Coordinates of C-alpha atoms and ligand atoms in Angstrom, one line a residue:
M1214 CA -0.1 -0.8 -0.1
T1215 CA 1.7 3.4 -1.1
P1216 CA 1.1 6.1 1.8
E1217 CA -2.0 8.5 1.5
I1218 CA -1.3 11.8 1.3
D1219 CA -3.3 14.8 3.3
L1220 CA -3.0 18.5 1.3
P1221 CA -4.7 21.1 2.8
V1222 CA -6.3 23.9 0.7
Y1223 CA -5.0 27.4 0.9
P1224 CA -7.3 30.8 -0.2
D1225 CA -4.1 31.7 -2.9
E1226 CA -5.1 28.7 -4.6
C1227 CA -8.6 29.0 -4.6
D1228 CA -10.9 31.0 -7.8
A1229 CA -12.9 34.5 -7.3
F1230 CA -15.9 31.9 -6.4
G1231 CA -13.3 29.9 -4.1
H1232 CA -13.0 26.8 -5.7
L1233 CA -9.5 25.4 -5.1
N1234 CA -9.0 26.2 -9.2
Q1235 CA -7.5 23.8 -12.2
A1236 CA -4.6 24.6 -12.3
S1237 CA -3.7 24.4 -8.1
F1238 CA -6.1 20.7 -8.5
L1239 CA -2.6 19.5 -10.8
A1240 CA -0.2 21.1 -8.8
L1241 CA -1.4 18.9 -5.7
F1242 CA -2.3 15.9 -7.6
E1243 CA 1.9 16.8 -8.1
R1244 CA 2.8 16.8 -4.6
A1245 CA 1.1 14.3 -3.4
R1246 CA 2.9 12.4 -6.0
W1247 CA 6.1 13.9 -4.7
E1248 CA 5.1 13.6 -0.9
M1249 CA 4.3 9.8 -1.7
L1250 CA 7.7 9.0 -3.1
M1251 CA 9.7 11.2 -0.1
R1252 CA 7.5 8.7 2.5
G1253 CA 8.6 6.2 0.4
P1254 CA 12.0 5.7 -1.8
G1255 CA 13.1 8.8 -1.8
M1256 CA 12.0 12.2 -4.7
D1257 CA 15.1 10.3 -6.6
V1258 CA 14.0 6.8 -7.4
F1259 CA 13.6 8.1 -10.8
S1260 CA 16.9 10.0 -11.1
R1261 CA 18.8 7.7 -9.6
A1262 CA 17.8 5.3 -12.4
G1263 CA 18.7 8.0 -14.8
A1264 CA 15.2 8.5 -15.5
W1265 CA 13.0 11.3 -15.6
P1266 CA 9.4 10.4 -15.8
A1267 CA 7.0 12.7 -18.1
V1268 CA 3.9 12.8 -18.0
R1269 CA 2.4 12.4 -21.8
K1270 CA -1.1 12.2 -20.4
T1271 CA -3.4 13.7 -17.7
V1272 CA -7.3 12.8 -17.4
I1273 CA -9.1 14.9 -14.5
D1274 CA -12.6 14.7 -13.8
Y1275 CA -14.1 17.0 -10.9
H1276 CA -16.3 15.6 -8.8
A1277 CA -16.9 18.1 -5.9
A1278 CA -15.9 21.4 -5.1
A1279 CA -12.9 22.4 -2.6
F1280 CA -12.5 25.1 -0.6
P1281 CA -9.7 27.0 1.3
G1282 CA -9.5 25.2 5.1
D1283 CA -10.3 21.7 3.6
V1284 CA -8.4 19.0 4.4
L1285 CA -7.7 16.7 1.3
R1286 CA -7.0 12.8 0.8
F1287 CA -4.6 11.9 -1.7
Q1288 CA -4.1 8.6 -2.9
Q1289 CA -2.2 6.7 -5.7
S1290 CA -2.2 3.5 -7.4
L1291 CA 0.1 2.1 -10.3
T1292 CA -2.7 0.3 -12.6
H1293 CA -1.4 0.1 -15.3
L1294 CA 3.2 -0.9 -15.9
G1295 CA 4.5 -1.3 -19.7
R1296 CA 8.3 -1.3 -19.8
T1297 CA 9.0 2.6 -20.4
S1298 CA 5.4 3.7 -19.2
F1299 CA 2.9 3.7 -16.1
V1300 CA -0.1 4.8 -15.7
M1301 CA -1.5 6.6 -12.8
R1302 CA -4.7 6.4 -10.9
Q1303 CA -5.3 9.2 -8.2
T1304 CA -7.8 10.3 -6.0
A1305 CA -8.9 13.6 -3.9
R1306 CA -10.9 12.9 -0.9
R1307 CA -12.6 15.2 1.5
V1308 CA -10.8 14.2 4.8
K1309 CA -14.2 15.3 6.9
D1310 CA -16.6 13.4 5.2
D1311 CA -15.1 12.0 2.4
V1312 CA -16.7 13.1 0.1
L1313 CA -15.2 12.1 -3.8
I1314 CA -13.1 15.2 -4.8
A1315 CA -10.8 14.4 -7.9
T1316 CA -10.1 11.9 -9.6
A1317 CA -7.5 11.6 -12.3
E1318 CA -5.5 9.5 -14.6
F1319 CA -1.6 10.6 -15.4
V1320 CA 0.3 8.9 -18.3
F1321 CA 4.2 8.7 -18.3
V1322 CA 6.8 7.8 -19.9
C1323 CA 10.6 7.5 -18.0
I1324 CA 12.9 9.5 -21.2
D1325 CA 16.3 9.6 -20.4
R1326 CA 18.7 12.4 -20.7
A1327 CA 18.0 13.0 -24.5
G1328 CA 14.8 12.5 -24.1
K1329 CA 15.1 8.4 -24.9
P1330 CA 12.4 6.1 -23.6
I1331 CA 14.0 4.0 -20.7
P1332 CA 12.4 1.5 -19.1
V1333 CA 10.3 2.0 -15.3
P1334 CA 12.8 1.6 -12.4
S1335 CA 12.4 -1.4 -10.7
E1336 CA 12.7 0.1 -7.6
F1337 CA 9.3 2.7 -8.5
S1338 CA 7.4 -0.1 -9.7
G1339 CA 8.3 -2.8 -7.1
F1340 CA 7.3 0.6 -4.6
M1341 CA 3.9 0.8 -6.0
G1342 CA 2.7 -2.6 -5.7
A1343 CA 3.0 -6.7 -7.3
R1344 CA 0.4 -5.4 -9.5
G1345 CA 2.0 -3.5 -11.4
S1346 CA 5.3 -5.4 -11.6
R1347 CA 4.9 -9.0 -13.3
P1348 CA 7.9 -10.3 -14.3
D1349 CA 6.9 -9.7 -18.3
D1350 CA 8.3 -12.4 -20.2
A1351 CA 7.3 -10.9 -23.4
R1352 CA 8.3 -9.6 -26.4
R1353 CA 7.0 -6.1 -27.5
F1354 CA 6.1 -5.0 -31.6
T1355 CA 4.6 -2.6 -32.7
V1356 CA 1.5 -2.8 -35.1
N1357 CA -1.4 -0.8 -36.4
G1358 CA -0.3 1.9 -34.7
V1359 CA 0.2 0.8 -31.3
N1360 CA 2.5 -1.5 -29.3
L1361 CA 1.9 -4.8 -28.2
A1362 CA 2.7 -7.0 -25.7
V1363 CA 2.8 -10.7 -26.7
E1364 CA 3.6 -14.3 -26.0
V1365 CA 4.8 -16.1 -28.3
R1366 CA 6.1 -19.9 -27.1
G1367 CA 7.2 -23.2 -29.1
E1368 CA 7.5 -24.2 -32.6
G1369 CA 4.4 -25.8 -35.3
P1370 CA 1.0 -25.1 -36.4
A1371 CA 0.3 -21.5 -35.0
V1372 CA -2.3 -20.9 -32.3
L1373 CA -3.5 -17.2 -32.3
F1374 CA -4.8 -17.0 -28.5
V1375 CA -7.2 -14.0 -28.1
H1376 CA -8.3 -12.5 -24.6
G1377 CA -11.3 -11.2 -23.5
Y1378 CA -12.5 -8.1 -21.0
P1379 CA -11.5 -6.5 -18.9
L1380 CA -8.8 -9.6 -19.1
D1381 CA -5.2 -10.7 -20.6
R1382 CA -3.1 -13.4 -21.9
S1383 CA -2.4 -14.3 -18.6
I1384 CA -5.6 -16.1 -18.7
W1385 CA -3.4 -18.6 -21.0
S1386 CA -0.8 -19.7 -19.1
H1387 CA -2.0 -23.2 -18.7
Q1388 CA -2.4 -23.6 -22.7
I1389 CA 0.9 -21.4 -23.7
A1390 CA 3.0 -23.9 -20.6
A1391 CA 1.6 -26.6 -21.7
L1392 CA 0.4 -27.0 -25.9
D1393 CA 4.1 -28.4 -26.6
G1394 CA 4.4 -29.4 -30.5
F1395 CA 3.0 -25.6 -31.2
R1396 CA 3.8 -22.0 -31.3
R1397 CA 1.8 -20.4 -28.5
I1398 CA 0.7 -16.9 -29.7
A1399 CA -1.1 -15.0 -26.6
P1400 CA -1.0 -11.0 -27.4
D1401 CA -2.7 -8.5 -25.0
L1402 CA -5.3 -6.6 -26.5
R1403 CA -4.3 -2.7 -27.0
G1404 CA -5.8 -1.2 -23.6
M1405 CA -5.6 -4.4 -21.6
G1406 CA -2.4 -5.6 -19.8
A1407 CA 1.1 -4.7 -20.9
S1408 CA -0.3 -3.7 -24.1
D1409 CA -0.2 0.6 -24.5
A1410 CA -3.6 2.4 -23.9
P1411 CA -4.2 4.4 -26.9
D1412 CA -7.8 6.7 -25.0
L1413 CA -9.1 6.5 -28.7
G1414 CA -9.9 4.9 -31.7
Y1415 CA -11.7 0.4 -29.6
S1416 CA -13.4 -1.4 -32.1
M1417 CA -13.7 -4.4 -33.4
E1418 CA -12.4 -4.2 -36.5
T1419 CA -9.5 -1.9 -35.2
Y1420 CA -8.6 -5.4 -32.7
A1421 CA -8.6 -7.6 -35.6
A1422 CA -6.6 -5.4 -37.9
D1423 CA -3.5 -5.2 -34.8
L1424 CA -3.6 -9.1 -34.6
A1425 CA -3.2 -9.4 -38.8
A1426 CA -0.4 -6.7 -38.1
L1427 CA 1.1 -8.7 -35.3
L1428 CA 0.7 -12.2 -37.3
D1429 CA 2.7 -10.8 -40.8
A1430 CA 5.1 -9.7 -37.9
L1431 CA 5.9 -12.8 -36.8
G1432 CA 5.7 -13.8 -39.9
V1433 CA 2.9 -15.9 -39.8
D1434 CA 0.5 -16.3 -42.2
E1435 CA -2.3 -19.2 -41.8
I1436 CA -3.7 -20.4 -37.5
V1437 CA -5.6 -21.8 -35.9
L1438 CA -7.8 -18.9 -33.9
C1439 CA -9.2 -19.1 -30.1
G1440 CA -10.8 -16.4 -28.9
L1441 CA -12.4 -16.1 -25.2
S1442 CA -15.5 -14.2 -24.9
M1443 CA -14.9 -10.9 -26.2
G1444 CA -11.4 -12.8 -27.8
G1445 CA -14.8 -14.8 -29.8
Y1446 CA -15.6 -11.5 -30.8
I1447 CA -12.7 -10.9 -31.9
A1448 CA -12.4 -13.9 -34.3
F1449 CA -16.0 -13.1 -35.9
E1450 CA -14.3 -9.9 -37.0
F1451 CA -10.7 -11.6 -38.2
L1452 CA -12.7 -14.5 -40.3
R1453 CA -15.2 -11.7 -42.7
R1454 CA -11.4 -9.7 -43.4
W1455 CA -9.4 -13.1 -42.9
R1456 CA -11.0 -16.2 -44.0
R1457 CA -8.1 -17.1 -45.5
R1458 CA -5.7 -17.8 -43.1
V1459 CA -7.9 -19.6 -40.2
R1460 CA -7.2 -22.9 -40.7
G1461 CA -9.2 -23.9 -37.7
L1462 CA -11.6 -22.1 -35.2
V1463 CA -11.9 -22.1 -31.5
L1464 CA -14.8 -20.3 -30.3
M1465 CA -14.6 -20.0 -25.8
D1466 CA -17.6 -19.0 -23.7
T1467 CA -18.8 -16.6 -26.4
R1468 CA -21.3 -15.6 -28.0
A1469 CA -21.9 -14.4 -31.7
E1470 CA -25.4 -12.0 -31.4
A1471 CA -24.9 -8.4 -30.4
D1472 CA -25.6 -6.4 -27.6
S1473 CA -29.7 -5.8 -27.4
A1474 CA -30.0 -2.6 -26.5
E1475 CA -30.5 -3.6 -22.7
G1476 CA -27.2 -4.3 -23.0
R1477 CA -25.7 -1.6 -24.9
R1478 CA -27.8 0.4 -22.3
G1479 CA -25.0 -1.6 -19.6
R1480 CA -22.2 -0.8 -21.7
D1481 CA -22.4 3.2 -21.3
A1482 CA -23.1 2.9 -17.8
A1483 CA -20.4 0.1 -17.5
A1484 CA -17.8 2.5 -19.2
A1485 CA -19.1 5.9 -16.6
D1486 CA -18.6 3.4 -13.5
G1487 CA -14.8 2.7 -14.8
R1488 CA -14.9 6.8 -15.2
E1489 CA -16.1 7.2 -12.4
R1490 CA -14.1 4.8 -9.8
G1491 CA -11.8 3.2 -12.0
A1492 CA -11.3 -0.4 -12.5
E1493 CA -11.6 -1.5 -9.2
A1494 CA -14.9 -1.2 -9.3
I1495 CA -15.0 -3.1 -12.3
A1496 CA -13.0 -5.8 -11.1
E1497 CA -15.6 -6.1 -8.4
A1498 CA -19.1 -5.5 -9.8
M1499 CA -17.7 -8.2 -12.5
L1500 CA -16.4 -10.5 -10.0
P1501 CA -19.3 -12.5 -9.1
R1502 CA -20.7 -13.2 -13.1
I1503 CA -17.0 -13.4 -14.3
L1504 CA -16.8 -17.0 -12.0
G1505 CA -18.4 -19.8 -11.7
S1506 CA -20.1 -20.5 -8.6
T1507 CA -17.7 -23.3 -7.8
T1508 CA -14.3 -21.1 -8.8
R1509 CA -15.9 -18.7 -5.6
S1510 CA -16.9 -20.7 -3.6
G1511 CA -13.6 -22.8 -3.1
A1512 CA -10.3 -21.6 -4.7
S1513 CA -9.5 -18.4 -3.3
L1514 CA -6.3 -18.1 -4.8
T1515 CA -7.8 -18.1 -8.8
V1516 CA -10.3 -15.6 -7.2
E1517 CA -8.3 -12.9 -6.2
R1518 CA -5.9 -12.7 -9.1
V1519 CA -8.8 -12.5 -11.6
R1520 CA -9.4 -9.6 -9.5
A1521 CA -6.0 -8.3 -10.2
M1522 CA -6.0 -8.6 -13.8
M1523 CA -9.4 -7.4 -14.6
A1524 CA -8.4 -3.7 -11.5
S1525 CA -5.3 -3.1 -13.1
T1526 CA -6.5 -2.9 -16.5
P1527 CA -6.2 0.3 -17.8
V1528 CA -9.5 3.1 -17.6
A1529 CA -9.2 3.7 -21.1
G1530 CA -9.0 0.4 -22.5
I1531 CA -12.2 -0.8 -20.4
V1532 CA -13.8 2.3 -21.4
G1533 CA -12.8 1.3 -25.2
A1534 CA -13.7 -2.1 -24.6
L1535 CA -16.8 -1.6 -23.8
T1536 CA -18.0 1.4 -26.2
A1537 CA -15.9 -1.9 -29.5
M1538 CA -18.6 -4.5 -27.8
R1539 CA -21.6 -1.8 -27.1
D1540 CA -21.3 -1.3 -31.1
R1541 CA -20.4 -4.6 -31.9
P1542 CA -22.2 -6.5 -35.4
D1543 CA -25.0 -9.9 -35.0
S1544 CA -22.6 -12.5 -35.7
T1545 CA -25.2 -15.0 -36.5
P1546 CA -25.1 -14.3 -39.9
L1547 CA -21.5 -15.6 -40.0
L1548 CA -22.2 -18.9 -38.4
P1549 CA -23.2 -21.1 -41.2
T1550 CA -20.5 -19.2 -44.1
L1551 CA -17.8 -21.9 -42.1
A1552 CA -18.7 -24.8 -43.2
G1553 CA -15.6 -26.4 -43.6
L1554 CA -13.5 -24.8 -41.1
P1555 CA -13.2 -27.2 -38.2
T1556 CA -15.0 -25.4 -34.9
L1557 CA -15.0 -26.1 -31.4
V1558 CA -17.4 -24.4 -28.9
M1559 CA -16.7 -24.1 -26.0
V1560 CA -18.3 -23.3 -22.4
G1561 CA -17.9 -23.6 -18.9
E1562 CA -21.4 -25.1 -17.7
E1563 CA -21.8 -22.4 -15.3
D1564 CA -21.0 -19.5 -17.4
V1565 CA -22.9 -16.8 -16.6
L1566 CA -22.5 -14.9 -18.7
T1567 CA -22.2 -16.3 -21.7
P1568 CA -24.6 -19.2 -21.1
P1569 CA -24.6 -22.3 -22.3
A1570 CA -27.8 -22.4 -24.4
S1571 CA -25.6 -19.6 -26.4
A1572 CA -22.9 -22.0 -26.8
R1573 CA -24.8 -24.6 -27.6
A1574 CA -27.4 -22.7 -30.0
M1575 CA -23.6 -21.6 -31.8
A1576 CA -22.6 -25.0 -32.6
E1577 CA -26.0 -25.6 -33.7
A1578 CA -25.9 -23.6 -36.5
I1579 CA -21.9 -24.1 -37.5
P1580 CA -22.2 -26.8 -39.5
G1581 CA -19.6 -29.7 -38.5
A1582 CA -18.9 -28.3 -34.7
R1583 CA -18.6 -29.5 -32.1
L1584 CA -19.7 -28.4 -28.1
V1585 CA -17.8 -28.7 -25.4
M1586 CA -19.4 -28.3 -22.1
V1587 CA -16.1 -27.4 -19.6
P1588 CA -17.2 -28.5 -16.1
G1589 CA -17.0 -27.0 -12.3
A1590 CA -16.2 -23.7 -14.9
G1591 CA -17.5 -20.6 -14.9
H1592 CA -16.8 -18.1 -17.9
L1593 CA -13.2 -18.3 -17.4
S1594 CA -12.6 -22.2 -18.6
P1595 CA -9.0 -21.9 -18.9
V1596 CA -8.3 -20.5 -15.6
E1597 CA -11.0 -22.6 -13.8
R1598 CA -10.7 -25.6 -15.5
P1599 CA -7.3 -25.0 -17.3
V1600 CA -6.8 -29.4 -17.4
E1601 CA -9.7 -29.9 -19.0
T1602 CA -9.2 -26.8 -21.0
T1603 CA -5.9 -27.6 -22.1
R1604 CA -7.2 -31.2 -23.0
A1605 CA -9.9 -30.5 -25.2
L1606 CA -8.0 -28.2 -26.5
L1607 CA -5.2 -30.3 -27.7
E1608 CA -7.4 -33.6 -28.7
F1609 CA -8.5 -30.4 -31.4
L1610 CA -5.5 -29.2 -32.2
R1611 CA -4.9 -33.3 -33.1
S1612 CA -6.9 -33.6 -35.0
L1613 CA -6.9 -30.6 -38.0
Q1614 CA -3.1 -32.2 -38.4
Ligands
MLT2823 C1 -15.9 -10.9 -22.0 O1 -15.0 -11.8 -20.7 O2 -15.1 -10.7 -23.3 C2 -16.7 -10.2 -21.9 O3 -17.4 -10.3 -21.0 C3 -18.4 -10.3 -23.1 C4 -19.4 -8.7 -23.1 O4 -19.1 -8.7 -21.6 O5 -20.1 -9.2 -24.4

């Protein structure tokens, strides 16, 4: 936990109406960050590593006014850690009544004296907490205007794993470790995991184009495409545009229909919640629905792992994915056209987000598709029932050879 920093509001920081003014808000957020470092690894934690944290973007949401004499409590967390960049979220609450005054998100890039990006000092990321400092065995590729973190393992026919929302490539860790004999490729989608999180430009088309460009960069032409949930929505888009490149399809815990009108309103409400209260709030709201009841009642380590994964997703990536999902087209007309493409549909028996009934209907609409139910799993079969999921995948992959 980083320390909470209390700072008073002085009269000379307020405007003619007596409110804390915007420039002073920025200054207070900045002062809180340096105070936090002073009480932790030292204000020179960056300069000791020859780095300077340069702010590249700031988004502040003002929730309530603050006045002279108020004392504001600042909390800061690292919500995204890239190789040379990081995102810090700060909140300011009034101490006397705990009212939320403002939230802010700052995107930093660490640069050297020549202005060249250099790695974020590990002492800083360590101080900010384990969530931001997971060891990163990813390779990085800049494709389609965005820098993506990608895990690539093994040799053989290529399998592209596409994760869902608001998750990252680590949902595939068992499959990546275990599927010997295949070239396993698992990217973090833009806006999630250790990939860049631009502010705008999210759509199923963009995600699919990122993946096609990534395969080009890796020199991979043909793949078995395996998408979980939103990863399935992206797979449909990929198929519409690059069907020739797909020699097998796995649709896991996903569905083909577009959002209903109510579902679309829910996406907008979730985006507003994410903007206002951050990724932690999204994680709290999703946790009971994303995991099956068996996992929730008996696998606390998995629950904590999934909570941390969701809570560390950048807000820009959350809002972007919600917009992309809200606006995605109905893919049910695509299903009958997939005749001839070997397809495996998998679903957790306890999945309430994309329930077994939708999976069954989807499998029935794709000529020749097989359906596998995963007992004891909710919406995240590869995480909740890794061994069973990998076994079913392996059987399918071998059947293609
Ligand atoms: C996902 O897991 O990708 C999402 O829950 C899908 C959705 O919300 O439609």
